[in-house]
Amino acid sequence: MKKLLLTVALGFAGSFAYAADCAVDLSANDAMQYDLKEITVPKSCKEFTINLKHIGKLPAVSMGHNVVISKAADKMPIVSDGMTAKDTDYVKPGDTRVIAASKVIGGGESTSVKFSTEGLETGGDYDFFCSFPGHVALMSGKVIVKE
Ligand code: ZN
């Protein structure tokens, strides 16, 4: 019985450590800046969550931010196709190049996006970025996929 309890306790500790590695907090401000230059996604996580917080004061209509993940080569085409897609958070509906995309938020708001790591290649070239028109030049970083 003691042995069983110990196993259960270790199991809980293990799942807490697991959860901590499978999410990241990202903030964005009114100066079109994220606070992170890169996000590391461990393949050991089945799913990964990005918690985005807009720490500015401007509303979504003038300074909206989201976070989108794709292969680096797909970034600019996704942004340009999504530029007029205001109703779908500046991502063209059904865009299969998009690995993950959050909704667009304004100052003081938060959102989360969870995605499967299954299709991600270790060492692949991935970016995270904001697809709000005009933001990608400043709001872009690297997604590092590791084992
Ligand atoms: Zn933005």
PDB file of C-alpha atoms and ligand atoms in Angstrom:
ATOM      1  CA  MET A   1       0.000   0.000   0.000  1.00  0.00           C
ATOM      2  CA  LYS A   2       2.816   2.399   0.859  1.00  0.00           C
ATOM      3  CA  LYS A   3       4.458   1.665  -2.439  1.00  0.00           C
ATOM      4  CA  LEU A   4       1.254   2.435  -4.301  1.00  0.00           C
ATOM      5  CA  LEU A   5       0.871   5.816  -2.582  1.00  0.00           C
ATOM      6  CA  LEU A   6       4.444   6.740  -3.433  1.00  0.00           C
ATOM      7  CA  THR A   7       3.836   5.909  -7.072  1.00  0.00           C
ATOM      8  CA  VAL A   8       0.756   8.102  -7.136  1.00  0.00           C
ATOM      9  CA  ALA A   9       2.650  10.976  -5.486  1.00  0.00           C
ATOM     10  CA  LEU A  10       5.462  10.738  -8.028  1.00  0.00           C
ATOM     11  CA  GLY A  11       2.906  10.654 -10.793  1.00  0.00           C
ATOM     12  CA  PHE A  12       1.458  13.969  -9.605  1.00  0.00           C
ATOM     13  CA  ALA A  13       4.883  15.581  -9.325  1.00  0.00           C
ATOM     14  CA  GLY A  14       5.661  14.396 -12.834  1.00  0.00           C
ATOM     15  CA  SER A  15       2.531  15.870 -14.325  1.00  0.00           C
ATOM     16  CA  PHE A  16       3.161  19.239 -12.687  1.00  0.00           C
ATOM     17  CA  ALA A  17       6.665  19.434 -14.165  1.00  0.00           C
ATOM     18  CA  TYR A  18       5.247  18.380 -17.523  1.00  0.00           C
ATOM     19  CA  ALA A  19       2.604  21.107 -17.483  1.00  0.00           C
ATOM     20  CA  ALA A  20       5.128  23.815 -16.641  1.00  0.00           C
ATOM     21  CA  ASP A  21       7.191  23.074 -19.750  1.00  0.00           C
ATOM     22  CA  CYS A  22       4.213  22.955 -22.072  1.00  0.00           C
ATOM     23  CA  ALA A  23       3.107  26.579 -21.810  1.00  0.00           C
ATOM     24  CA  VAL A  24       4.653  30.013 -22.082  1.00  0.00           C
ATOM     25  CA  ASP A  25       3.542  33.520 -21.117  1.00  0.00           C
ATOM     26  CA  LEU A  26       3.975  36.150 -23.811  1.00  0.00           C
ATOM     27  CA  SER A  27       3.147  39.825 -23.484  1.00  0.00           C
ATOM     28  CA  ALA A  28       2.672  42.524 -26.105  1.00  0.00           C
ATOM     29  CA  ASN A  29       2.528  46.306 -25.653  1.00  0.00           C
ATOM     30  CA  ASP A  30       1.355  49.505 -27.339  1.00  0.00           C
ATOM     31  CA  ALA A  31       4.771  49.915 -28.995  1.00  0.00           C
ATOM     32  CA  MET A  32       4.228  46.771 -31.103  1.00  0.00           C
ATOM     33  CA  GLN A  33       6.648  44.662 -29.115  1.00  0.00           C
ATOM     34  CA  TYR A  34       6.497  41.169 -27.698  1.00  0.00           C
ATOM     35  CA  ASP A  35       8.549  40.545 -24.574  1.00  0.00           C
ATOM     36  CA  LEU A  36      10.060  37.348 -26.013  1.00  0.00           C
ATOM     37  CA  LYS A  37      12.341  36.888 -29.018  1.00  0.00           C
ATOM     38  CA  GLU A  38      11.963  33.137 -29.030  1.00  0.00           C
ATOM     39  CA  ILE A  39       9.665  30.431 -27.714  1.00  0.00           C
ATOM     40  CA  THR A  40      10.897  26.904 -27.079  1.00  0.00           C
ATOM     41  CA  VAL A  41       8.426  24.112 -27.743  1.00  0.00           C
ATOM     42  CA  PRO A  42       9.491  20.674 -26.436  1.00  0.00           C
ATOM     43  CA  LYS A  43       8.266  17.798 -28.596  1.00  0.00           C
ATOM     44  CA  SER A  44       7.705  15.865 -25.353  1.00  0.00           C
ATOM     45  CA  CYS A  45       4.605  18.051 -24.931  1.00  0.00           C
ATOM     46  CA  LYS A  46       1.662  16.649 -26.859  1.00  0.00           C
ATOM     47  CA  GLU A  47       0.111  20.107 -26.763  1.00  0.00           C
ATOM     48  CA  PHE A  48       1.649  23.506 -26.134  1.00  0.00           C
ATOM     49  CA  THR A  49      -0.107  26.647 -24.897  1.00  0.00           C
ATOM     50  CA  ILE A  50       0.798  30.284 -25.435  1.00  0.00           C
ATOM     51  CA  ASN A  51      -0.787  32.702 -22.968  1.00  0.00           C
ATOM     52  CA  LEU A  52      -0.822  36.123 -24.599  1.00  0.00           C
ATOM     53  CA  LYS A  53      -1.366  39.278 -22.534  1.00  0.00           C
ATOM     54  CA  HIS A  54      -1.715  42.753 -24.034  1.00  0.00           C
ATOM     55  CA  ILE A  55      -0.132  45.013 -21.432  1.00  0.00           C
ATOM     56  CA  GLY A  56      -0.887  48.231 -23.338  1.00  0.00           C
ATOM     57  CA  LYS A  57      -3.899  50.542 -23.138  1.00  0.00           C
ATOM     58  CA  LEU A  58      -4.932  50.926 -26.784  1.00  0.00           C
ATOM     59  CA  PRO A  59      -8.014  49.087 -28.069  1.00  0.00           C
ATOM     60  CA  ALA A  60      -7.900  46.119 -30.435  1.00  0.00           C
ATOM     61  CA  VAL A  61      -9.171  48.205 -33.339  1.00  0.00           C
ATOM     62  CA  SER A  62      -6.047  50.391 -33.413  1.00  0.00           C
ATOM     63  CA  MET A  63      -3.381  48.289 -31.630  1.00  0.00           C
ATOM     64  CA  GLY A  64      -4.674  44.726 -31.728  1.00  0.00           C
ATOM     65  CA  HIS A  65      -2.292  41.845 -31.159  1.00  0.00           C
ATOM     66  CA  ASN A  66      -2.510  38.131 -31.709  1.00  0.00           C
ATOM     67  CA  VAL A  67       0.023  35.354 -31.943  1.00  0.00           C
ATOM     68  CA  VAL A  68       0.282  33.109 -34.985  1.00  0.00           C
ATOM     69  CA  ILE A  69       2.712  30.232 -35.540  1.00  0.00           C
ATOM     70  CA  SER A  70       3.802  28.921 -38.916  1.00  0.00           C
ATOM     71  CA  LYS A  71       6.861  27.830 -40.855  1.00  0.00           C
ATOM     72  CA  ALA A  72       9.083  30.875 -41.323  1.00  0.00           C
ATOM     73  CA  ALA A  73       8.616  30.705 -45.109  1.00  0.00           C
ATOM     74  CA  ASP A  74       4.816  30.896 -44.737  1.00  0.00           C
ATOM     75  CA  LYS A  75       4.826  33.943 -42.466  1.00  0.00           C
ATOM     76  CA  MET A  76       4.616  36.746 -45.026  1.00  0.00           C
ATOM     77  CA  PRO A  77       2.050  35.004 -47.273  1.00  0.00           C
ATOM     78  CA  ILE A  78      -0.158  34.334 -44.215  1.00  0.00           C
ATOM     79  CA  VAL A  79       0.097  37.976 -43.136  1.00  0.00           C
ATOM     80  CA  SER A  80      -0.686  39.298 -46.582  1.00  0.00           C
ATOM     81  CA  ASP A  81      -3.644  36.929 -47.091  1.00  0.00           C
ATOM     82  CA  GLY A  82      -4.959  37.762 -43.612  1.00  0.00           C
ATOM     83  CA  MET A  83      -4.673  41.544 -43.932  1.00  0.00           C
ATOM     84  CA  THR A  84      -8.330  42.026 -44.894  1.00  0.00           C
ATOM     85  CA  ALA A  85      -9.663  39.180 -42.703  1.00  0.00           C
ATOM     86  CA  LYS A  86     -10.608  41.428 -39.792  1.00  0.00           C
ATOM     87  CA  ASP A  87     -13.584  39.259 -38.795  1.00  0.00           C
ATOM     88  CA  THR A  88     -11.394  36.171 -38.419  1.00  0.00           C
ATOM     89  CA  ASP A  89      -8.605  37.837 -36.416  1.00  0.00           C
ATOM     90  CA  TYR A  90      -6.507  38.704 -39.471  1.00  0.00           C
ATOM     91  CA  VAL A  91      -6.039  35.078 -40.502  1.00  0.00           C
ATOM     92  CA  LYS A  92      -7.656  33.889 -43.731  1.00  0.00           C
ATOM     93  CA  PRO A  93     -10.341  31.292 -42.873  1.00  0.00           C
ATOM     94  CA  GLY A  94      -9.119  27.734 -43.442  1.00  0.00           C
ATOM     95  CA  ASP A  95      -5.481  28.735 -43.974  1.00  0.00           C
ATOM     96  CA  THR A  96      -3.731  25.367 -43.639  1.00  0.00           C
ATOM     97  CA  ARG A  97      -0.272  26.986 -43.349  1.00  0.00           C
ATOM     98  CA  VAL A  98      -1.279  28.274 -39.901  1.00  0.00           C
ATOM     99  CA  ILE A  99      -0.114  25.949 -37.110  1.00  0.00           C
ATOM    100  CA  ALA A 100      -1.734  28.025 -34.366  1.00  0.00           C
ATOM    101  CA  ALA A 101      -3.470  31.389 -34.143  1.00  0.00           C
ATOM    102  CA  SER A 102      -5.005  33.219 -31.208  1.00  0.00           C
ATOM    103  CA  LYS A 103      -7.732  35.809 -31.417  1.00  0.00           C
ATOM    104  CA  VAL A 104      -6.833  39.496 -31.615  1.00  0.00           C
ATOM    105  CA  ILE A 105      -6.939  41.326 -28.279  1.00  0.00           C
ATOM    106  CA  GLY A 106      -6.669  44.927 -27.136  1.00  0.00           C
ATOM    107  CA  GLY A 107      -4.992  46.604 -24.161  1.00  0.00           C
ATOM    108  CA  GLY A 108      -5.621  44.917 -20.813  1.00  0.00           C
ATOM    109  CA  GLU A 109      -6.941  41.731 -22.397  1.00  0.00           C
ATOM    110  CA  SER A 110      -5.545  38.195 -22.380  1.00  0.00           C
ATOM    111  CA  THR A 111      -6.038  35.144 -24.524  1.00  0.00           C
ATOM    112  CA  SER A 112      -4.587  31.663 -24.916  1.00  0.00           C
ATOM    113  CA  VAL A 113      -3.964  29.387 -27.841  1.00  0.00           C
ATOM    114  CA  LYS A 114      -3.243  25.682 -27.528  1.00  0.00           C
ATOM    115  CA  PHE A 115      -1.893  23.585 -30.380  1.00  0.00           C
ATOM    116  CA  SER A 116      -0.700  20.078 -31.061  1.00  0.00           C
ATOM    117  CA  THR A 117       3.044  19.583 -31.482  1.00  0.00           C
ATOM    118  CA  GLU A 118       2.539  16.479 -33.593  1.00  0.00           C
ATOM    119  CA  GLY A 119       3.306  18.033 -36.993  1.00  0.00           C
ATOM    120  CA  LEU A 120       6.263  20.115 -35.778  1.00  0.00           C
ATOM    121  CA  GLU A 121       9.751  19.034 -36.818  1.00  0.00           C
ATOM    122  CA  THR A 122      12.609  19.195 -34.343  1.00  0.00           C
ATOM    123  CA  GLY A 123      15.019  21.875 -35.514  1.00  0.00           C
ATOM    124  CA  GLY A 124      12.530  23.164 -38.105  1.00  0.00           C
ATOM    125  CA  ASP A 125      12.341  26.832 -39.012  1.00  0.00           C
ATOM    126  CA  TYR A 126       9.218  28.264 -37.366  1.00  0.00           C
ATOM    127  CA  ASP A 127       8.188  31.781 -36.406  1.00  0.00           C
ATOM    128  CA  PHE A 128       5.602  33.337 -34.123  1.00  0.00           C
ATOM    129  CA  PHE A 129       4.180  36.699 -35.130  1.00  0.00           C
ATOM    130  CA  CYS A 130       1.306  39.166 -34.958  1.00  0.00           C
ATOM    131  CA  SER A 131      -0.851  39.231 -38.098  1.00  0.00           C
ATOM    132  CA  PHE A 132      -2.516  42.582 -37.315  1.00  0.00           C
ATOM    133  CA  PRO A 133      -1.842  44.773 -40.387  1.00  0.00           C
ATOM    134  CA  GLY A 134       1.550  46.468 -40.212  1.00  0.00           C
ATOM    135  CA  HIS A 135       2.797  44.657 -37.104  1.00  0.00           C
ATOM    136  CA  VAL A 136       4.814  41.736 -38.423  1.00  0.00           C
ATOM    137  CA  ALA A 137       7.987  43.741 -39.051  1.00  0.00           C
ATOM    138  CA  LEU A 138       8.337  44.425 -35.319  1.00  0.00           C
ATOM    139  CA  MET A 139       6.283  41.595 -33.859  1.00  0.00           C
ATOM    140  CA  SER A 140       8.019  38.399 -34.898  1.00  0.00           C
ATOM    141  CA  GLY A 141      10.204  35.833 -33.180  1.00  0.00           C
ATOM    142  CA  LYS A 142      11.515  32.308 -33.505  1.00  0.00           C
ATOM    143  CA  VAL A 143       9.865  29.102 -32.391  1.00  0.00           C
ATOM    144  CA  ILE A 144      12.497  26.548 -31.399  1.00  0.00           C
ATOM    145  CA  VAL A 145      11.254  22.957 -31.560  1.00  0.00           C
ATOM    146  CA  LYS A 146      13.377  20.559 -29.531  1.00  0.00           C
ATOM    147  CA  GLU A 147      13.095  16.955 -28.400  1.00  0.00           C
TER     148      GLU A 147
HETATM  149 ZN    ZN B   1       0.171  43.339 -33.065  1.00  0.00          ZN
END
